[in-house]
Coordinates of C-alpha atoms in Angstrom, one line a residue:
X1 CA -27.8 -11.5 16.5
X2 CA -25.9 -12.8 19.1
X3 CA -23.6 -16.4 18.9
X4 CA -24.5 -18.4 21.9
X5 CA -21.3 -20.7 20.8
X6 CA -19.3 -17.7 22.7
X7 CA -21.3 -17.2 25.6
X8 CA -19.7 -19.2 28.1
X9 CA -16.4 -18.4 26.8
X10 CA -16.5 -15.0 27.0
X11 CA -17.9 -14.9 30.3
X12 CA -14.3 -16.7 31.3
X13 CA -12.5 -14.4 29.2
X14 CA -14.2 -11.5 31.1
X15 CA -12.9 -12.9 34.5
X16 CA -9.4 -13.1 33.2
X17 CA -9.1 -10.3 31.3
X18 CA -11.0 -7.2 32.6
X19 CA -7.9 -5.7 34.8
X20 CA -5.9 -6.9 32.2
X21 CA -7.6 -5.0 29.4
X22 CA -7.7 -1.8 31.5
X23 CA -3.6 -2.3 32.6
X24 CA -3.0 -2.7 29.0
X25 CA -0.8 -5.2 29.9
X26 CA 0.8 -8.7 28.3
X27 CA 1.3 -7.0 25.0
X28 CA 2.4 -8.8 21.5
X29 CA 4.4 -11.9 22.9
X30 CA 3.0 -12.1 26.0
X31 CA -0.8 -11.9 25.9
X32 CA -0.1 -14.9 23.1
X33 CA 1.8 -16.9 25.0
X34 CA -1.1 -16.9 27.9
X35 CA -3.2 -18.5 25.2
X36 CA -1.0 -21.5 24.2
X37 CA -0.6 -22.4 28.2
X38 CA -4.3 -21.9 29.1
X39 CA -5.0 -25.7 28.9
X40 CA -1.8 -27.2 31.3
X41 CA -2.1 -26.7 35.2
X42 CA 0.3 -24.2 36.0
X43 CA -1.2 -23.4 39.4
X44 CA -2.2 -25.4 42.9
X45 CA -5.6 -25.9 43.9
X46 CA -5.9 -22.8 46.2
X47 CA -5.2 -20.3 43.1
X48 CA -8.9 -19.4 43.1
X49 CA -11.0 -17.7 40.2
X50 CA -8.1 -16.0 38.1
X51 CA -6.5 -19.5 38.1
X52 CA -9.6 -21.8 37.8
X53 CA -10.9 -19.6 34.4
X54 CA -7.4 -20.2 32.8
X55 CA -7.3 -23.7 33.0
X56 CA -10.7 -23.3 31.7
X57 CA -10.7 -22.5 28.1
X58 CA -7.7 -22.0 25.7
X59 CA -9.0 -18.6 23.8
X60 CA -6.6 -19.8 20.6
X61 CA -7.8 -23.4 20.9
X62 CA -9.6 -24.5 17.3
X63 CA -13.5 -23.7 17.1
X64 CA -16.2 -24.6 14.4
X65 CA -16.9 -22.5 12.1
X66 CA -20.4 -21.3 11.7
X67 CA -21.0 -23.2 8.6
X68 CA -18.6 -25.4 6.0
X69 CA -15.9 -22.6 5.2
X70 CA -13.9 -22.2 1.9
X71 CA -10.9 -21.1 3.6
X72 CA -8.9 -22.0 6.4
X73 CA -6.5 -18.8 6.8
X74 CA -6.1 -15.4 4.9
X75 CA -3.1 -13.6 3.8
X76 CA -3.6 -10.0 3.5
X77 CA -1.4 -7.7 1.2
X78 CA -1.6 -4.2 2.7
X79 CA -0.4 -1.7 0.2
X80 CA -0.6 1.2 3.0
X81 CA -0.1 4.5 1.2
X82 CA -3.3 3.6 -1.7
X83 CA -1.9 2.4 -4.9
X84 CA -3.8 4.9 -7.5
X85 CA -5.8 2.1 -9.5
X86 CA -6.0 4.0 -12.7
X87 CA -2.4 3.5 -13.3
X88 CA -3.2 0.0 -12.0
X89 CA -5.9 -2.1 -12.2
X90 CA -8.6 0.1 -14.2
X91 CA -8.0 1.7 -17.2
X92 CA -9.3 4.7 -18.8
X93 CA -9.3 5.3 -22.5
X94 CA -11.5 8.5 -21.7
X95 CA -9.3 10.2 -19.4
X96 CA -5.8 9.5 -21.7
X97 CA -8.2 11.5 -24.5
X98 CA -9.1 14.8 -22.1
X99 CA -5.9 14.6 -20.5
X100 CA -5.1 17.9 -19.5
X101 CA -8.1 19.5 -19.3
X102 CA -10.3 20.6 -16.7
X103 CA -12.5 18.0 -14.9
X104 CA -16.5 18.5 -15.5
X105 CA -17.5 20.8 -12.9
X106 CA -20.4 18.5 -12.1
X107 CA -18.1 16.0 -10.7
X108 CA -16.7 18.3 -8.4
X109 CA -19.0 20.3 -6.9
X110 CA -19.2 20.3 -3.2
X111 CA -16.1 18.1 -3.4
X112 CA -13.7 18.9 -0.8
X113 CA -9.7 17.2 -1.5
X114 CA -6.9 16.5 0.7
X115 CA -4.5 18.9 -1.7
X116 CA -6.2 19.9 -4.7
X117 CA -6.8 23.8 -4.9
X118 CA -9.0 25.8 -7.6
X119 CA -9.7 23.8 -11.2
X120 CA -8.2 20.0 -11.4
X121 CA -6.8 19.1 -14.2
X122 CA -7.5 15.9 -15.7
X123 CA -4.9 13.2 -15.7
X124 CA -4.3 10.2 -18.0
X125 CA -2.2 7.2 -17.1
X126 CA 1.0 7.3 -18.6
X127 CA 1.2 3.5 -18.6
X128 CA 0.1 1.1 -21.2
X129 CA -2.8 -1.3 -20.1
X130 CA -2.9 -5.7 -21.7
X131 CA -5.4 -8.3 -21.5
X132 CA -3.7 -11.1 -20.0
X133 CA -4.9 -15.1 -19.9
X134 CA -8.3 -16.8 -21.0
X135 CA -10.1 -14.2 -19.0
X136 CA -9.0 -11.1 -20.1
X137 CA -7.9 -9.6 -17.1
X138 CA -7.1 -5.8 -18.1
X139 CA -3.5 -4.5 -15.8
X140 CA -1.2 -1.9 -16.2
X141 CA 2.0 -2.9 -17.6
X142 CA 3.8 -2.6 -14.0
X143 CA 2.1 -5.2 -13.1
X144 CA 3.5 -8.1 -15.5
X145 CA 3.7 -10.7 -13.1
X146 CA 0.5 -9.8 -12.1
X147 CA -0.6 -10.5 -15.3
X148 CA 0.4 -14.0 -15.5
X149 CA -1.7 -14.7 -12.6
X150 CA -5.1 -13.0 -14.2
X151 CA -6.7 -16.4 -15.0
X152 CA -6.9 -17.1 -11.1
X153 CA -7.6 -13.9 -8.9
X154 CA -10.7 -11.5 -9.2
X155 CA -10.2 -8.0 -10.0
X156 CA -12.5 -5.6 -7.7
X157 CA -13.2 -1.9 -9.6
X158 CA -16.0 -0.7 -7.6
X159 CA -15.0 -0.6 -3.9
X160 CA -15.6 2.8 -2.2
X161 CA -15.0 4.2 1.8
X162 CA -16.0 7.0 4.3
X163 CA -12.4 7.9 4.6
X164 CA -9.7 9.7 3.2
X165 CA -6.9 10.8 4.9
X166 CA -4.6 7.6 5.0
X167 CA -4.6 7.0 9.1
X168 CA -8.4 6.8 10.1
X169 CA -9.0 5.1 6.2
X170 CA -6.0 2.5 7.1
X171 CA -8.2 1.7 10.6
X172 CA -11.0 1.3 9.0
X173 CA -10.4 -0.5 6.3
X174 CA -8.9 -3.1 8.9
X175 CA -11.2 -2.9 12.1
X176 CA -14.6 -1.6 10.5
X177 CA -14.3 1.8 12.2
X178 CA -12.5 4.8 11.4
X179 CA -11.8 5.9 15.3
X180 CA -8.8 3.9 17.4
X181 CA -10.1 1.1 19.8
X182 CA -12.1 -1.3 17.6
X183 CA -10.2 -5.1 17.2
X184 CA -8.8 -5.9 13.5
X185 CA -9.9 -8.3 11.4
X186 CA -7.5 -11.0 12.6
X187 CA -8.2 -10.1 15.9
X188 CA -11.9 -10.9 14.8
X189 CA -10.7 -14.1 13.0
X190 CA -8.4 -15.6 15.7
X191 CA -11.5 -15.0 18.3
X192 CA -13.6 -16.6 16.2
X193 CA -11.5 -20.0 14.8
X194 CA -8.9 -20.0 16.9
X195 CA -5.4 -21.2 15.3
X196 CA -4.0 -24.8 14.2
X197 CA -0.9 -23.3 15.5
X198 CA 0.3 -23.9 19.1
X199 CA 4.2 -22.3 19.0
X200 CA 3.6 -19.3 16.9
X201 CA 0.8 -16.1 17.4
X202 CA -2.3 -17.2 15.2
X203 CA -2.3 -13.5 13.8
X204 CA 0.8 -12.2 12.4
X205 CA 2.3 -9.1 11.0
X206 CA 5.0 -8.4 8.6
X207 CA 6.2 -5.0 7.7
X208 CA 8.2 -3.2 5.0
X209 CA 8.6 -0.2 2.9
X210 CA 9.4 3.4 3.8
X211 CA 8.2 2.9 7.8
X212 CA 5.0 1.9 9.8
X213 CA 1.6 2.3 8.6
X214 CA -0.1 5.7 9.3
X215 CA -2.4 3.9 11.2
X216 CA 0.6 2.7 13.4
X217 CA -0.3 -0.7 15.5
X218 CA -3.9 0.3 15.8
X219 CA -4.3 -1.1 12.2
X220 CA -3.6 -4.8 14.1
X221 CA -4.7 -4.4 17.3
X222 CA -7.2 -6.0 19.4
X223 CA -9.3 -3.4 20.6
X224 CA -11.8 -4.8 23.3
X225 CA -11.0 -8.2 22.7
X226 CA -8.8 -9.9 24.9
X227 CA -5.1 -9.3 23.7
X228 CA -4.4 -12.5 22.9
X229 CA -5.8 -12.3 19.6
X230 CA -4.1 -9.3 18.5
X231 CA -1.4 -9.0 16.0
X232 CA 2.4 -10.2 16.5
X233 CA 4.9 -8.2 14.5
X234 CA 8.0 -10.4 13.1
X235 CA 10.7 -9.1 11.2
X236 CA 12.6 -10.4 8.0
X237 CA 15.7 -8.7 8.6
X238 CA 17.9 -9.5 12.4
X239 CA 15.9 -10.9 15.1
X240 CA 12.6 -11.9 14.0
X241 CA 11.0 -10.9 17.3
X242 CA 12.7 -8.6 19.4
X243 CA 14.5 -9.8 22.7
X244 CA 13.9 -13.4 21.6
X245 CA 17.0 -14.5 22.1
X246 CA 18.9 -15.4 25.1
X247 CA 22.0 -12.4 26.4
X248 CA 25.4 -12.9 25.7
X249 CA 26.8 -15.9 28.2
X250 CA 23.3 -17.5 29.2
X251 CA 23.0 -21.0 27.7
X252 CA 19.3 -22.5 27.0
X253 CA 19.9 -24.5 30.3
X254 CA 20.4 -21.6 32.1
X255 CA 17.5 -19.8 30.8
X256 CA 15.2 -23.2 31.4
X257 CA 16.4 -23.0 35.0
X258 CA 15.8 -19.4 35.4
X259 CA 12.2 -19.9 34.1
X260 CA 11.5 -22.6 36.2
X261 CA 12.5 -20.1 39.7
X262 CA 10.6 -17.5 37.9
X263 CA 7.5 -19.8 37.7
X264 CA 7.5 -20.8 41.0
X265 CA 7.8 -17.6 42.3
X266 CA 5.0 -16.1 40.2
X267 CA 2.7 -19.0 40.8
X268 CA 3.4 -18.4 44.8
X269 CA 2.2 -14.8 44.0
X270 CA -0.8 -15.7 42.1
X271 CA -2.0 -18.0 44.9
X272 CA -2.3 -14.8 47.5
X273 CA -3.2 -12.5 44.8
X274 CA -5.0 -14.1 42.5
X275 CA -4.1 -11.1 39.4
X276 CA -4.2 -12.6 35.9
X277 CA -1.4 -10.7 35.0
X278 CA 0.6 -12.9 36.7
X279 CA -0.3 -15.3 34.4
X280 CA 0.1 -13.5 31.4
X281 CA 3.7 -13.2 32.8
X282 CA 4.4 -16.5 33.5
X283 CA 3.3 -17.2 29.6
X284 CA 4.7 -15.0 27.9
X285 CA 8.2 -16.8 29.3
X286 CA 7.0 -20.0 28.5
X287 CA 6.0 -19.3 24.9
X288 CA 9.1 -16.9 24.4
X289 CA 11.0 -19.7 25.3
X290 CA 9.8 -22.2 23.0
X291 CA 9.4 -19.6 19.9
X292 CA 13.2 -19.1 20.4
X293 CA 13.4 -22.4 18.6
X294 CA 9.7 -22.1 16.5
X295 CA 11.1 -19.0 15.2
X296 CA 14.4 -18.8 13.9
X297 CA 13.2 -22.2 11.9
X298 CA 10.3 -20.2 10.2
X299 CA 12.4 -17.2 9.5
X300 CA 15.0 -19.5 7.8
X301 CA 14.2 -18.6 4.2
X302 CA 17.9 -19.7 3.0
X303 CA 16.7 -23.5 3.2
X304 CA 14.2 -22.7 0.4
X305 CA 15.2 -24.2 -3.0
X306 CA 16.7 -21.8 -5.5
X307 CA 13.7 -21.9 -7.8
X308 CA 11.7 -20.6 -5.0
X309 CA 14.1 -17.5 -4.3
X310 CA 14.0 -17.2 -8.4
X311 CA 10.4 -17.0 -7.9
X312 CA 9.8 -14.6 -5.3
X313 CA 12.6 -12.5 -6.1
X314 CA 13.8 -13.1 -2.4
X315 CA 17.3 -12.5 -0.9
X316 CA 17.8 -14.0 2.2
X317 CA 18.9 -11.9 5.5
X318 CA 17.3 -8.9 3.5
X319 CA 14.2 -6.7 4.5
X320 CA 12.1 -6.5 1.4
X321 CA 8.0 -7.3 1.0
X322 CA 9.4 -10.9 -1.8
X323 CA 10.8 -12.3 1.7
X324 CA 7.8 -11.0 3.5
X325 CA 6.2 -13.2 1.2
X326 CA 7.5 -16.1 1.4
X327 CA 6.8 -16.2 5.2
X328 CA 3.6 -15.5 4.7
X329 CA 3.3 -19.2 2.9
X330 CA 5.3 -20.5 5.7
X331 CA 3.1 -19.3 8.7
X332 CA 0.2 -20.7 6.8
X333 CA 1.4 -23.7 6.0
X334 CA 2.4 -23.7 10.1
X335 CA -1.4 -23.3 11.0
X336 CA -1.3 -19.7 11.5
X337 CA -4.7 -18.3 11.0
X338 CA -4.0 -14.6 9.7
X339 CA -0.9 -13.1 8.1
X340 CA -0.6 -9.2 7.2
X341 CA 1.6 -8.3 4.9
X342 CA 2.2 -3.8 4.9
X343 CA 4.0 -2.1 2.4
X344 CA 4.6 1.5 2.7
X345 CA 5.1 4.1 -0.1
X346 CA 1.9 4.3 -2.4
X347 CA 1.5 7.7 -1.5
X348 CA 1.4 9.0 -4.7
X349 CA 0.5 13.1 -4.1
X350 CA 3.3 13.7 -7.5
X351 CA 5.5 16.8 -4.9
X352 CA 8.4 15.4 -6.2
X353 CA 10.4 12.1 -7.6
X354 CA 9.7 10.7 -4.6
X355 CA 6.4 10.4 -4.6
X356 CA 5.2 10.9 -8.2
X357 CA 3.2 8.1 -10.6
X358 CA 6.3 8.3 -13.3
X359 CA 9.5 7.3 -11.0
X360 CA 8.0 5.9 -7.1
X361 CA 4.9 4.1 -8.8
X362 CA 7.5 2.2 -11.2
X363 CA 9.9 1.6 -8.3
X364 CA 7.0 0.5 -5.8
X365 CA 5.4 -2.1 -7.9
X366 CA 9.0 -3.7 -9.1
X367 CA 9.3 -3.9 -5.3
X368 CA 6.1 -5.9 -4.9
X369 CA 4.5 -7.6 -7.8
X370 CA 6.6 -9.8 -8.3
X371 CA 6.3 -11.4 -4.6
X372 CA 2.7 -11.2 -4.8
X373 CA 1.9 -12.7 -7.6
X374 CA 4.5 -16.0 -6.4
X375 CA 2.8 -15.8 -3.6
X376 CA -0.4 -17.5 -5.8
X377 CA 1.8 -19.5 -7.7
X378 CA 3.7 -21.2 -5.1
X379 CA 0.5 -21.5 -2.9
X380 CA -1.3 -22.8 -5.8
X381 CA 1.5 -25.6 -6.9
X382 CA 1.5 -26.3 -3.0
X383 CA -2.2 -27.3 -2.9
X384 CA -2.5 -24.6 -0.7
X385 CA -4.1 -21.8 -2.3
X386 CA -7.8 -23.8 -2.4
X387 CA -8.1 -22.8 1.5
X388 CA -5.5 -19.8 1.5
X389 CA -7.7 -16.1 0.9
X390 CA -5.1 -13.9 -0.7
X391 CA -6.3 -10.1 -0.7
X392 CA -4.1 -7.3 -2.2
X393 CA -5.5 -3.5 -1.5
X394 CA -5.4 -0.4 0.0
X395 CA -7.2 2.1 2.0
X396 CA -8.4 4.5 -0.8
X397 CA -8.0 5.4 -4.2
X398 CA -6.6 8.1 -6.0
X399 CA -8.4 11.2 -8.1
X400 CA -8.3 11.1 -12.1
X401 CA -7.1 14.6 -12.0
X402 CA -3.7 15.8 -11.0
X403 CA -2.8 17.1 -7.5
X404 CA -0.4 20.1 -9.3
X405 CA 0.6 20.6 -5.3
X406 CA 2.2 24.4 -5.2
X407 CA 2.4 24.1 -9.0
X408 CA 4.8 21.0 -8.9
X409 CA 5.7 19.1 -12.0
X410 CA 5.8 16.3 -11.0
X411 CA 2.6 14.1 -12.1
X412 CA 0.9 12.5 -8.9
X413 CA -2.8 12.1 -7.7
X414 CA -5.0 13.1 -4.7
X415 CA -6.9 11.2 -2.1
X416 CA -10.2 9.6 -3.7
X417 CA -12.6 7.6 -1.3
X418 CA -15.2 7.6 -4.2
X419 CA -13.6 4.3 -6.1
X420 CA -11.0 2.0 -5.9
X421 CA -9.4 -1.3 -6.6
X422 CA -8.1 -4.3 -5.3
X423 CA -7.8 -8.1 -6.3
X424 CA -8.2 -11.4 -4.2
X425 CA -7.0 -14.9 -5.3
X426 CA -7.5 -18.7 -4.0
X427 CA -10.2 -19.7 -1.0
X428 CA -13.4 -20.3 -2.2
X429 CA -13.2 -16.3 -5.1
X430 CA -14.0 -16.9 -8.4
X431 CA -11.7 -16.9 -11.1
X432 CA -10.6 -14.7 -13.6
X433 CA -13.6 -12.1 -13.2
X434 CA -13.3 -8.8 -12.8
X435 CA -16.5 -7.0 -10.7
X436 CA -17.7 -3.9 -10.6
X437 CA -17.5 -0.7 -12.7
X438 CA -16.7 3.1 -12.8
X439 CA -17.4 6.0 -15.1
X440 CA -15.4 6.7 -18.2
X441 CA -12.9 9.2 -16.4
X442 CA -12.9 6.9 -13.1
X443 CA -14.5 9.5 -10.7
X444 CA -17.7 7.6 -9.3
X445 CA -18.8 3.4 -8.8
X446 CA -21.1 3.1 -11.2
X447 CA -21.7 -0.7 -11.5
X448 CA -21.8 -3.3 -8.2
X449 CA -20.2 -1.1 -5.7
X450 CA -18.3 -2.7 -2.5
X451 CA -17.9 -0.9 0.7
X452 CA -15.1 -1.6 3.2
X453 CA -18.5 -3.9 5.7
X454 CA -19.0 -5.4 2.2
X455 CA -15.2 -6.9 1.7
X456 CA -15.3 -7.4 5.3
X457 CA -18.7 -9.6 5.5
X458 CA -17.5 -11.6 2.6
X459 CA -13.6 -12.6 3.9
X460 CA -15.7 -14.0 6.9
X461 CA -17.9 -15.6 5.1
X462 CA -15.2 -17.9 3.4
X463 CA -13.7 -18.5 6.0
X464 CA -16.8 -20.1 7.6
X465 CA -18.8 -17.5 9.9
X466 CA -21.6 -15.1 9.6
X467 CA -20.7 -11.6 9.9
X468 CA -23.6 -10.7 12.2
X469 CA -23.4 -13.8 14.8
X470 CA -19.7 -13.4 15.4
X471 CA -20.2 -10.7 18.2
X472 CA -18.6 -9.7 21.3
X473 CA -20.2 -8.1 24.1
X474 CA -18.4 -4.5 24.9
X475 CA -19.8 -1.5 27.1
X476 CA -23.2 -2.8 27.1
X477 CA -23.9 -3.5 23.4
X478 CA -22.7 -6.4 20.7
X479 CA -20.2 -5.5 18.7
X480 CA -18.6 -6.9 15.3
X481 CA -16.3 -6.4 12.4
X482 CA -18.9 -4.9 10.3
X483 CA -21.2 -3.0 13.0
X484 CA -24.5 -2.9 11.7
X485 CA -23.5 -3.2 8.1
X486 CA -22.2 -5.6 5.5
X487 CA -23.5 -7.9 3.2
X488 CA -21.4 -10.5 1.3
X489 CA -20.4 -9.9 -2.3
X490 CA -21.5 -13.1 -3.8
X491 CA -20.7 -11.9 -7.2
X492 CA -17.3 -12.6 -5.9
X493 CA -18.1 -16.5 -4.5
X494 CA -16.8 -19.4 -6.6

């Protein structure tokens, strides 16, 4: 179904943004910065078309939801790599008893695996599961301070995906698709709402762990969409966006005045040419300019009161996922519309220390549970977590049987699309529930299972639009975030 609410306003986009989509041009910073200026008149009457669509619409100006939403902006914990939920989230007495013995061949037949070769072994978590709270949530003792946090998030057992190797399941599990080119879901999100936020991006991304994402900047790109709405990476450790501050020797005075010649020249230009990438240049100073002071205010975590460092586990001036944290409550509670945390490292194949469940996994979640779970606390004690969506996951899961890669001794696990798990907290989930269900050695859903449409139908849906009316018109068809799929999990809806 189509959304006449967009019509007009993509037929404005479309005369701003066509060359511009095809010159890939106005990236991060810039294509932003042409949506906060869209609304002031930057150019003379004679600046036809190009210039008359700007002033037009503002793309990241607030719009109506489709219906009265439960939340106003999500916060997405990434854990790129897939954490392996049966050390995690979804425990199996059955497989610690057969531990070590060959998986049913009925499981695996016609299987094909990333890295297991010949007969898989089966492979019981080493880790000690506890009930925690009223509701009983079950997690691995890594997770402790996820534990003290049960009573308010949902656990999910039973979501499954098309993919498994980690750089077309990463893609998909963030744009719908498994193939490069399709917009994110905050690309999605900030198309469709908008953002309360006029001197930061209204979808931002924060990165840390081992290095990027194997999906690389795909995973929070805009696709078709206009680049406006795609994803801004900030950093928590130096300069929060690169080449935001002024050189050596130029003053803020200087810079104003050098915008100013800038803007007049590039407004001349744009009168005889009439290219909207001339305006997404004269933006992109503009905003720059006023995130140099927007910016460095948001990234300054050492203001925070000690008991909120003591909660997060932050350290100021340090790259770490706790800080990343922390900024995500701060953009939120600046009006930004989606914040994506990623956190490299769950890679869990078991080739060596480095990547095995017994050493890495231990390391990995004392690098990130206990942000996380403040993350709910401090949102919660805030008043903030009631219209704040907070979603921790990965892109897979990870086999019950061990991976034994070139006979290593080390105890890891393979790729597994079939099941996994993830949790979600605050904006309109239910409390302390835990949905779906696997089989007794963790292999196959066998109780309420969620695909990747599925999460992504229901995250729209609390935020206040219908997955299959928020569509965008693309190489002669409608698209959307879930395709022609989806249907929202209301097992999940407080």
């Amino acid at each position: 179904m189509k959304d006449p609410r967009f019509d007009s306003m993509q037929e404005m986009l479309r005369a701003v943004t066509r060359r511009h989509f095809f010159r890939q041009a106005g990236f991060g910073i810039g294509s932003t910065a042409l949506a906060a200026l869209f609304n002031r008149d930057l150019f003379a009457a004679g600046a036809q078309g190009a210039a008359s669509a700007v002033n037009a619409v503002n793309p990241l100006a607030m719009r109506p939801p489709h219906f009265a939403p439960k939340a106003k902006s999500i916060i997405y914990l990434f854990m790129a790599g897939a954490p392996t939920q049966l050390d995690l989230l979804d425990f199996k007495p059955k497989l610690q008893e057969l531990d070590g013995q060959n998986i049913p061949e009925e499981f695996t037949k016609g299987e094909r695996f990333a890295f297991i070769r010949g007969k898989a072994k089966l492979l019981g978590s080493p880790y000690q599961f506890k009930k925690w709270g009223q509701s009983g949530g079950e997690v691995s003792e890594l997770l402790p301070h996820l534990g003290t946090i049960a009573d308010d998030v949902a656990i999910v057992r039973s979501m499954t995906t098309t993919q498994f190797n980690h750089a077309p399941a990463q893609i998909f599990m963030n744009s719908g698709h498994q193939i490069i080119g399709r917009p994110s879901m905050g690309s999605w999100l900030t198309y469709g709402l908008g953002s309360e936020a006029r001197d930061l991006p209204g979808f931002v991304v924060l990165v840390s762990g081992e290095n990027q994402p194997d999906g690389g900047k795909s995973c929070w790109g805009s696709g078709f969409l206009p680049t406006v709405y795609q994803g801004v990476e900030f950093r928590s450790k130096g300069d929060p966006v690169l080449f935001l501050t002024n050189p050596e020797g130029v003053s803020p005075a200087a810079r104003r005045q050098s915008l100013d010649v800038l803007k007049d020249l590039n407004e001349q230009h744009l009168k005889s040419a009439g290219d909207p990438e001339i305006v997404t240049r004269i933006a992109s100073y503009e905003l720059a300019y006023r995130m140099q002071t927007s910016v460095p205010e948001l990234t300054d975590i050492s203001k925070e009161p000690e008991s909120v460092h003591q909660l997060y586990g932050t350290e100021p001036g340090k790259a770490s996922f706790a800080n990343n944290c922390l900024l995500a409550r701060r953009l939120v509670e600046r009006g930004v519309r989606f914040v994506q945390l990623y956190h490299r490292g769950w890679d869990n194949h078991g080739t060596s220390s480095h990547d095995d469940i017994v050493t890495r996994l231990r390391s990995l979640c004392r690098e990130t549970d206990q942000g996380a779970a403040a993350l709910v606390k401090d949102l919660k004690q805030r008043g903030l977590l009631d219209s704040t969506l907070v979603v921790w996951g990965g892109e897979f899961g990870r086999t019950p049987m061990n991976e034994e890669r070139n006979r290593s001794k080390f105890l890891g696990r393979d790729h597994h699309p079939r099941a996994f798990s993830i949790w979600l907290a605050g904006g309109g989930i239910k409390q302390g529930i835990t949905v779906g269900k696997t089989d007794e050695l963790g292999y196959n859903v066998v109780e309420d299972p969620i695909e990747v449409h599925d999460l992504h139908a229901t995250l729209l849906h609390l935020m206040g639009l219908d997955h299959t009316k928020l569509t965008y018109k693309f190489s002669g068809r409608d698209y959307r975030l879930t395709d022609v799929f989806g249907t929202v999990v209301k097992k999940l809806l407080a």
